[in-house]
XYZ file of C-alpha atoms in Angstrom:
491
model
C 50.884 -74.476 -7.868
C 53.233 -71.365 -7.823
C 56.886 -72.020 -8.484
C 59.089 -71.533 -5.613
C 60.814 -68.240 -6.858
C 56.866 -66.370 -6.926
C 57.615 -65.191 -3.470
C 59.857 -62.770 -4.763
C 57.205 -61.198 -6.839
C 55.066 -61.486 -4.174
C 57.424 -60.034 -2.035
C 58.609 -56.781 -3.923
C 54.653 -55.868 -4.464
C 53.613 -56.402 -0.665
C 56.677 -53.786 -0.755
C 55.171 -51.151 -2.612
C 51.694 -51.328 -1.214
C 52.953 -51.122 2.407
C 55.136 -48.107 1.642
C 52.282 -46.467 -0.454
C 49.835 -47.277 2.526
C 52.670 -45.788 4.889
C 52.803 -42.628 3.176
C 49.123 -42.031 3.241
C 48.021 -43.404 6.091
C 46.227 -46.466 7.785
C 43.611 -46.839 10.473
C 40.891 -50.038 11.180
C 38.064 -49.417 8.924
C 34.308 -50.105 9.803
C 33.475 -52.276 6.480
C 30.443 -53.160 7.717
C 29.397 -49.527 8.288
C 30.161 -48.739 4.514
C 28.608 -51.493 3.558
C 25.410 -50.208 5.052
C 25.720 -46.687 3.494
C 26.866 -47.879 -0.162
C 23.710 -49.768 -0.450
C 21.771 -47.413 0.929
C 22.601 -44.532 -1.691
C 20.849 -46.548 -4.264
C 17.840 -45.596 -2.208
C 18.788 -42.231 -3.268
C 19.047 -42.990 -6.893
C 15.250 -44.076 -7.354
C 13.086 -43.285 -9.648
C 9.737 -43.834 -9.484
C 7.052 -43.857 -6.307
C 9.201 -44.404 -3.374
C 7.744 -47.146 -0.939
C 6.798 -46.418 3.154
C 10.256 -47.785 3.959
C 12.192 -45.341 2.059
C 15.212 -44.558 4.466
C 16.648 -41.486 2.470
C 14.163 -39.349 3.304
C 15.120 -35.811 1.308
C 13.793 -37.915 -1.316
C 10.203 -38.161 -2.902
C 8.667 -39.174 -5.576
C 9.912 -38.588 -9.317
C 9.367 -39.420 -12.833
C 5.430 -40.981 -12.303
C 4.708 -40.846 -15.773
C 7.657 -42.498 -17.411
C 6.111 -44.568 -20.788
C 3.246 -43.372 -21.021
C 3.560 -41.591 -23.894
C 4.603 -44.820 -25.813
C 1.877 -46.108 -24.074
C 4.122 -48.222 -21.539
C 4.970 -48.039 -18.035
C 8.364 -47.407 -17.535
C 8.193 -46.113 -13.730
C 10.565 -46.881 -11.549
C 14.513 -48.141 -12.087
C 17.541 -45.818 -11.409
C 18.705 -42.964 -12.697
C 22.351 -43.580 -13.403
C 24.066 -40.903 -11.870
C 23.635 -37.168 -10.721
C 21.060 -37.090 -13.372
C 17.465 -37.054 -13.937
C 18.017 -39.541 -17.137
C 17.474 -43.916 -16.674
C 20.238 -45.175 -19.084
C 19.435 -49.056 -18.927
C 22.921 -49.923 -20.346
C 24.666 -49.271 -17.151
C 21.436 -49.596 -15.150
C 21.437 -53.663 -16.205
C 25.501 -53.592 -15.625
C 24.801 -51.805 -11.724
C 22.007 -55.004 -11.699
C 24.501 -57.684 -12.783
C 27.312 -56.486 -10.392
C 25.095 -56.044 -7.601
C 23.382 -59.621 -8.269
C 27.261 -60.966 -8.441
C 28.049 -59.419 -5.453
C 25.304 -60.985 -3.391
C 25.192 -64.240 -5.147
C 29.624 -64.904 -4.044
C 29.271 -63.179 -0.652
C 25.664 -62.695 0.590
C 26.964 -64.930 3.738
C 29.500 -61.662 4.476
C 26.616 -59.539 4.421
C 24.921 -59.913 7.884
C 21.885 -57.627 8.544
C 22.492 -55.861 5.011
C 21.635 -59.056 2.641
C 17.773 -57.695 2.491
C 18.751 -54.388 2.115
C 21.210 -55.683 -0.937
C 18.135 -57.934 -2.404
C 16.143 -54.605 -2.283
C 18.282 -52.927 -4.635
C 18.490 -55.986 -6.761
C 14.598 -55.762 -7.064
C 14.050 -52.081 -7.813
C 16.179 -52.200 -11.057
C 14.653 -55.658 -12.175
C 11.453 -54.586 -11.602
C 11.670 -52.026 -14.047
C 14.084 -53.830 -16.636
C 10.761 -56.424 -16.347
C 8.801 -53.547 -18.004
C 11.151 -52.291 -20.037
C 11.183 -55.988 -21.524
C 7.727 -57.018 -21.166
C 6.412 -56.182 -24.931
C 7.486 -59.420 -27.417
C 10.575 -57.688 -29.736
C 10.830 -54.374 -28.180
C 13.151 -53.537 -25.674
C 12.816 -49.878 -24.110
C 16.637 -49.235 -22.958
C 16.223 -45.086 -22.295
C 13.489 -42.823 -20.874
C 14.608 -39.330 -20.746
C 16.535 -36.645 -23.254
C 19.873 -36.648 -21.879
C 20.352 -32.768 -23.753
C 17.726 -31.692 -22.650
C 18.349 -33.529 -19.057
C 22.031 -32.128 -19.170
C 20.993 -28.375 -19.911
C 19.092 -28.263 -16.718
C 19.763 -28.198 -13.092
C 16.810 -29.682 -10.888
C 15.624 -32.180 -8.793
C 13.640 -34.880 -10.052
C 10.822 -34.004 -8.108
C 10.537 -31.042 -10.566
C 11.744 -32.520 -13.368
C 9.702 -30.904 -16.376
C 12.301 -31.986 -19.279
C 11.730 -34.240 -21.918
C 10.953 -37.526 -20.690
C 11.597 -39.487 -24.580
C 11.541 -43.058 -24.830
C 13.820 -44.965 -26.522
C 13.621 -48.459 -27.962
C 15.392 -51.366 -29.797
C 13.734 -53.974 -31.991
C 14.293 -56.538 -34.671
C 14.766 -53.079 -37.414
C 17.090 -51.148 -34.674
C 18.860 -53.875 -32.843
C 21.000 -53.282 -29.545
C 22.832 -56.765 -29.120
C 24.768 -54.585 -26.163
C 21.957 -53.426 -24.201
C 19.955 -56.724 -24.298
C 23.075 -59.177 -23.542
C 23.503 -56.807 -20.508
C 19.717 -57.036 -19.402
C 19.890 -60.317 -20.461
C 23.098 -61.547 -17.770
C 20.836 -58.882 -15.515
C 18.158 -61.244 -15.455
C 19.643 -64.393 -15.566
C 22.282 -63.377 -12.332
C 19.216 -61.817 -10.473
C 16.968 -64.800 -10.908
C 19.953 -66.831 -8.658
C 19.571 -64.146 -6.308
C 15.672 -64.643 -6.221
C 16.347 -68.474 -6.283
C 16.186 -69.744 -2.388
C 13.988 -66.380 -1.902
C 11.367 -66.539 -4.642
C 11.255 -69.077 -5.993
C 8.327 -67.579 -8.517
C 9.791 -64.397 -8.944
C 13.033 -66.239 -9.772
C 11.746 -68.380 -12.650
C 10.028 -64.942 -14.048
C 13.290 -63.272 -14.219
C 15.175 -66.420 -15.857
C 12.546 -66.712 -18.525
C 12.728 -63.239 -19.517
C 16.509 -63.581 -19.531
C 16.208 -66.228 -21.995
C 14.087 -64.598 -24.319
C 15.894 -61.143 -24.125
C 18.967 -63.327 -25.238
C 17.307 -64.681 -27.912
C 16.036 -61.213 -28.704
C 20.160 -59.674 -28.457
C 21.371 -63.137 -30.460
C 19.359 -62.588 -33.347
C 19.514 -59.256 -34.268
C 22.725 -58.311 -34.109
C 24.600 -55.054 -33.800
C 25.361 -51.856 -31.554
C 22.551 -49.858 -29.720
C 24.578 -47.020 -29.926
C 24.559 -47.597 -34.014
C 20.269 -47.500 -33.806
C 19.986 -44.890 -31.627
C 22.478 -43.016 -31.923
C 22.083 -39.057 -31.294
C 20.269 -40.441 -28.240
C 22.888 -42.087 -26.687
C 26.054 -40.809 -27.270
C 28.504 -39.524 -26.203
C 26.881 -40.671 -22.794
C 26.969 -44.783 -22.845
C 27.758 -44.844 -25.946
C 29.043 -48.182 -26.885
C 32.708 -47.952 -27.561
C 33.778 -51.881 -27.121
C 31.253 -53.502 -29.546
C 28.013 -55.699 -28.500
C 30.217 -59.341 -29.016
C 31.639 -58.775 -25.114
C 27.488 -58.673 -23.890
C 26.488 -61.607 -26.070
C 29.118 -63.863 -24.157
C 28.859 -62.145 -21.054
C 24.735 -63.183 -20.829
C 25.388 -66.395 -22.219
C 28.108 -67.043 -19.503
C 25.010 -65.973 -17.018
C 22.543 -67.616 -18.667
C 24.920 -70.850 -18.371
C 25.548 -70.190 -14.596
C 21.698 -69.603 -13.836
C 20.469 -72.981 -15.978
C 23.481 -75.197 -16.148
C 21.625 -75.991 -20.024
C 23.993 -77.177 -22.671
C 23.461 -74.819 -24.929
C 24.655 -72.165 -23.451
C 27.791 -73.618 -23.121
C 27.624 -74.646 -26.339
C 27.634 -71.141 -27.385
C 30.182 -69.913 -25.379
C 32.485 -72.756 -26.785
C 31.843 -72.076 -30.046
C 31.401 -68.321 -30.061
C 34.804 -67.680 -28.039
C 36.940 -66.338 -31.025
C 34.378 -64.946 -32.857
C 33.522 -62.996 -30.340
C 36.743 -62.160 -28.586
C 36.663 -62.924 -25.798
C 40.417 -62.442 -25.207
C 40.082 -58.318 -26.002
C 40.775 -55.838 -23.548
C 41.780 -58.043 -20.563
C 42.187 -55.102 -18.670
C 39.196 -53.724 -19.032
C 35.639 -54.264 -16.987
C 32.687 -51.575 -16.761
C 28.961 -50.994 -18.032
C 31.082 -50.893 -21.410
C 33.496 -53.608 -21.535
C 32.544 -57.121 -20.476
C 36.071 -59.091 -21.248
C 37.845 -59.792 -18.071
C 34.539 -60.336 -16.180
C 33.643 -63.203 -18.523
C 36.829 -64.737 -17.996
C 36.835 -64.681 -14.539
C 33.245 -65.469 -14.402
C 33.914 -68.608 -16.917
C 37.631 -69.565 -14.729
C 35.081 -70.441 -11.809
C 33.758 -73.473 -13.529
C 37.780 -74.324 -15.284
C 38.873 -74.280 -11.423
C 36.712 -76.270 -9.885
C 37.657 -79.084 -12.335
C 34.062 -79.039 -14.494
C 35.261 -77.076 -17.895
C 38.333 -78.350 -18.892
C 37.457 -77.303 -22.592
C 37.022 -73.609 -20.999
C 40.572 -73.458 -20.207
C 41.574 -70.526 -22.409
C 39.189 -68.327 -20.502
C 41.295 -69.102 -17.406
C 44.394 -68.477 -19.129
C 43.012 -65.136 -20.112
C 41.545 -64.295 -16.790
C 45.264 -64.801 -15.807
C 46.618 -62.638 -18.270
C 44.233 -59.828 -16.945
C 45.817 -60.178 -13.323
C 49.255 -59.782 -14.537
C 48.146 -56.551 -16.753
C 46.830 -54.550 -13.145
C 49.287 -56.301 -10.670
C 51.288 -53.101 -9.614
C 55.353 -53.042 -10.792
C 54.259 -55.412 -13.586
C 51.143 -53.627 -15.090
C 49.849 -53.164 -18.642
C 50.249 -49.353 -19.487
C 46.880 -48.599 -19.823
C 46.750 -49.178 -15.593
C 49.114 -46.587 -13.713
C 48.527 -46.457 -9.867
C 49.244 -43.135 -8.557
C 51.483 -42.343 -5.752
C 48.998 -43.021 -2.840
C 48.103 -46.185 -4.523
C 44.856 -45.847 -6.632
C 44.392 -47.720 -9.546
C 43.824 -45.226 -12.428
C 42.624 -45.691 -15.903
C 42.002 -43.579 -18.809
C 38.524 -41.853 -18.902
C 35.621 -40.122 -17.284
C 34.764 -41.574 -13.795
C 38.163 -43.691 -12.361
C 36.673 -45.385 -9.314
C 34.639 -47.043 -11.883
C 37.676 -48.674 -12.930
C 38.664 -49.190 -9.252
C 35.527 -51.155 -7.598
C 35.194 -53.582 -10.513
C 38.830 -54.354 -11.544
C 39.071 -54.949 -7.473
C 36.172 -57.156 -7.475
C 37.148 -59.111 -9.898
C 40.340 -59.594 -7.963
C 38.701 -60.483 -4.968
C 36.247 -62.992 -6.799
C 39.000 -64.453 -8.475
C 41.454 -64.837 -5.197
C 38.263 -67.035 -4.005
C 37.948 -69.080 -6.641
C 41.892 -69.606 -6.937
C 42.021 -70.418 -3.162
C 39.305 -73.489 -3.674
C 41.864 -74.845 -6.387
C 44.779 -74.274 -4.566
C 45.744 -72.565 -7.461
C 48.196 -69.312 -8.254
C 48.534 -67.105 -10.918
C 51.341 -67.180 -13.213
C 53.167 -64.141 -14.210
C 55.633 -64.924 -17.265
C 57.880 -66.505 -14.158
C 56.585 -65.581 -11.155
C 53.239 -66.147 -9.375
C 50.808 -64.259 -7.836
C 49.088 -66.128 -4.572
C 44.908 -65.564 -3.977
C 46.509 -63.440 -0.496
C 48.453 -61.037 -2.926
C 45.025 -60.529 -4.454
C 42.728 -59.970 -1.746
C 45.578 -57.327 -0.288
C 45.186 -55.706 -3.606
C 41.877 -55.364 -3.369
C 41.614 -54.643 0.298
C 44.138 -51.658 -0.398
C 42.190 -50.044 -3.094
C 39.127 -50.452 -0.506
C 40.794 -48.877 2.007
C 42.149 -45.839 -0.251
C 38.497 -45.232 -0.946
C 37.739 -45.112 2.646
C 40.049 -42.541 3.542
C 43.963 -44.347 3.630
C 45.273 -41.811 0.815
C 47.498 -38.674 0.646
C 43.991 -36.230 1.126
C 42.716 -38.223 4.266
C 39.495 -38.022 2.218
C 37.077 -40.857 2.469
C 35.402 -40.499 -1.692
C 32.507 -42.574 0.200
C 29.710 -39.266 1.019
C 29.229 -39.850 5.534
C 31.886 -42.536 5.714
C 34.633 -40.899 8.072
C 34.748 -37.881 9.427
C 36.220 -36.227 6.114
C 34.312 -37.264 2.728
C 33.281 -34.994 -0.690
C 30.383 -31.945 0.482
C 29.679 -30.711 -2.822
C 28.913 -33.657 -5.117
C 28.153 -33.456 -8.752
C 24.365 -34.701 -8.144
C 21.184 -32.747 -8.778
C 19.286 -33.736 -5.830
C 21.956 -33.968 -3.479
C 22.663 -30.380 -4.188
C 19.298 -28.392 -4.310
C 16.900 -28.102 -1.143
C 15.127 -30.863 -0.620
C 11.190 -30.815 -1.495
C 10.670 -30.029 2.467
C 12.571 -27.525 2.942
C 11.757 -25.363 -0.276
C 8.186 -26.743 -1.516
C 7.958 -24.173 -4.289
C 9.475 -25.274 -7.595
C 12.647 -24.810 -9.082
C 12.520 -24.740 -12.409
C 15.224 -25.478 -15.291
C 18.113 -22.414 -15.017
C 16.790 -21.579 -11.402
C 19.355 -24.596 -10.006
C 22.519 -22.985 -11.783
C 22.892 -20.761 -8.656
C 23.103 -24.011 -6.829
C 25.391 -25.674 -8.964
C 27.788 -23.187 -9.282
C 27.240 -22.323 -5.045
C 30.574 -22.649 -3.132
C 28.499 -24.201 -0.009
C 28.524 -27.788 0.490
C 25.299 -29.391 -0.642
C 22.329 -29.236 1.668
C 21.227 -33.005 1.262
C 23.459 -35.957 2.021
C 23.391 -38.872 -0.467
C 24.788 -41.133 1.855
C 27.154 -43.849 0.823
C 27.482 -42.286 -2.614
C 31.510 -42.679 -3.840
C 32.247 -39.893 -5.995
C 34.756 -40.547 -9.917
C 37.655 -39.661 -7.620
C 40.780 -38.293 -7.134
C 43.206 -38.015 -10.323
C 46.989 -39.544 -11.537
C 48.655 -37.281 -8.788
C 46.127 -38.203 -5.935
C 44.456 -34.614 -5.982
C 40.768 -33.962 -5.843
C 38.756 -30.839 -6.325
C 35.096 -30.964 -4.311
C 33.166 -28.958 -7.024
C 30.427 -29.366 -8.589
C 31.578 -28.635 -11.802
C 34.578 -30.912 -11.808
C 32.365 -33.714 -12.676
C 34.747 -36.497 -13.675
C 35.929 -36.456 -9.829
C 32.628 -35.323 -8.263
C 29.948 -37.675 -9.657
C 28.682 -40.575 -8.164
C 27.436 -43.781 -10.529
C 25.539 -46.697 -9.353
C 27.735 -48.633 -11.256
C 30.676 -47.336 -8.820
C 28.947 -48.840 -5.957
C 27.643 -51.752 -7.368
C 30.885 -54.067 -7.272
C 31.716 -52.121 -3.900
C 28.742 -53.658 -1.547
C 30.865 -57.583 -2.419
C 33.944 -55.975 -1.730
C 33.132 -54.192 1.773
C 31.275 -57.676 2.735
C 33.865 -59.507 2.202
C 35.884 -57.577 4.352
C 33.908 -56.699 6.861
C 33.314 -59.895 7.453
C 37.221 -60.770 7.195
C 38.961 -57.617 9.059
């Protein structure tokens, strides 16, 4: 329990959010509405042949013949961002976030929990192909130069479509503990829905584990012109091999994953970076994942992650933060690096996840000698929610047709060329530039998609070219859908 004397920390930080949210504004948000639209934009992020219930309908069909010249199919999946290229680093992450989300607050999401299975499915559908061949793993199918010199939709898309793989010789311990955790959190998704396709999933977890335990080392070491700078692995593969086993733990309850996580802890530091959670950096979602299990009285000799999960709420708690987390004037979390609201959905997730699992223990968080209560944690959360929604100094919702002010000219290929209806004819490679560089706001709506963001001083530039602000990930919206079911079922 919290000493006595925590309500003053408590206090002075429910001080600074209310004033920040009084300077920017606050109105009753409809979570549930933007919980709709941020799962639907991953229906605008498919690859693949689209199926008859396809609800973003600017859309068709891309990408049919992805594999085949490595003699695979490889249709299907996600492209990662405003794109044409399927990166299945942060592909698996957007998969493991999304599976997390539904898995601690699927009863907050009403008539959008088969929507959220949906996406689930469409990127482990395809990471069940890309894993299908014994000691290969396919983890890229496109040229991301190539990709990246071009502007066009994917309907057109006539760049190179390269495969990439991983094996025993050109190991990716990264990529595979990511598709690994993937797996293994999908298949509890699957688990009360089916039951088949759930034990499919968990298998191939296990032996993509296996695969990423064995052969050891850094994707972006094998393959590397092909990946970098673009998810290139900065943070080592150690955080993924712990972060699947902690998965692979929570989807089997077998021994030996615990075993490993136990004995691997130091090795593979799981203390680094405690600030830090993204497709990259697996630290402080390990330790909050692993606290669950410490807090509910079953892992006593998991304690450290706990203390370390507690460490990483006192490095983002605002007044008291680590250096490497400012929050700007209006409020917004910001971190070094391409892409903040990266930073902002998952760091609040895990706040909100870990406020939950706190609350069952009665427990608080101690910060050197003060205390932070689960209710300081969900208002956290909740704030950084509502900044994306519109309560900041721009009255800008960064959530594309939430709110009656939101980003028109997004940093997205399909979003910003004429849909296949409207302008049948192809557009080829440098014909999109004029559309890119185009001071008109884009002709398609990619609904629910929440854009990198505003910067340090709360300003944001709706360009195109700006692309840091301007982009949308599916690794942005992943950790979003738990956050705006939890509150929409809770405000």
């Amino acid at each position: 329990m919290a000493p006595k004397h925590s309500s003053l920390l408590a206090a002075l930080i429910l001080l600074v959010l209310l004033s920040i949210q009084h300077c920017s504004g606050s109105g009753e948000h409809d979570y549930h509405d933007a919980l709709r639209k941020s799962i639907l934009f991953f229906e605008g992020q498919r690859s693949g042949k689209l199926p008859p219930d396809q609800r973003i309908k600017w859309r068709k069909d891309s990408a049919l013949h992805d594999g085949a010249d490595a003699g695979v199919d490889l249709t299907g999946g996600y492209y990662d961002a405003g794109d044409n290229v399927k990166f299945v680093f942060p592909m698996a992450f957007t998969t493991t976030l999304l599976s997390w989300s539904i898995i601690d607050f699927k009863r907050n999401m009403g008539s959008e929990l088969g929507n959220a299975v949906k996406a689930v499915k469409w990127a482990t559908d395809f990471l069940l192909k890309a894993t299908a061949k014994e000691g290969v793993i396919y983890v890229q199918v496109g040229d991301a130069f190539s990709d990246h010199s071009c502007w066009e939709r994917p309907e057109d898309m006539d760049t190179l479509r390269t495969v990439y793989k991983i094996d025993q010789n050109h190991p990716g311990s990264d990529v595979a503990g990511e598709i690994a955790a993937a797996l293994a959190a999908a298949s509890i998704v699957f688990r009360s829905l089916d039951s088949s396709y759930s034990t499919l999933l968990l298998d191939r977890a296990v032996k993509v584990f296996e695969f990423a335990n064995r052969h050891r080392g850094a994707y972006s070491s094998s393959l590397h012109s092909a990946v970098c700078p673009f998810y290139c692995d900065f943070d080592g593969y150690q955080d993924e091999l712990l972060w699947g086993a902690a998965w692979l733990h929570k989807a089997t309850r077998r021994r030996q994953y615990r075993e490993y996580i136990v004995k691997n802890e130091v090795v593979l530091r799981a203390g680094d970076t405690i600030n830090e959670f993204g497709w990259d950096n697996k630290h402080a979602g390990i330790n909050v994942l692993i606290s669950k299990e410490v807090l509910m009285g079953r892992a006593a000799d998991l304690k450290s992650f706990q203390v370390n999960a507690d460490a990483f709420v006192c490095s983002i708690l605002p007044g008291i933060s680590h250096p490497q987390v400012q929050y700007s004037p209006g409020g917004l979390i910001v971190k070094p690096g391409v892409c903040n609201m990266q930073h902002v959905t998952s760091l609040s997730f895990l706040f909100l996840a870990y406020s939950n699992y706190l609350s069952h223990a009665n427990h608080a968080v101690p910060c050197g000698s003060m205390s932070a209560t689960p209710a300081l944690l969900k208002h956290i959360a909740k704030r950084q929610v509502d900044y994306i929604l519109g309560d900041n100094p721009q009255r800008m919702s960064y959530m594309v047709g939430y709110g009656p002010h939101y980003p028109l000219r997004i940093h997205h290929r399909g979003s910003s060329l004429p849909s296949k209806a409207a302008h049948p004819a192809r557009i080829g490679c440098k014909e999109g530039s004029r559309y890119f560089f185009s001071p008109n706001p884009n002709p398609n709506r990619l609904i629910g998609a929440v854009v990198g963001g505003p910067n340090l001083t709360d300003s944001f530039p709706d360009a195109r070219p700006f692309f840091q602000e301007s982009e949308p990930t599916t690794y942005v919206n992943a950790p979003l859908v738990g956050l705006l079911a939890y509150f929409s079922a809770h405000h």
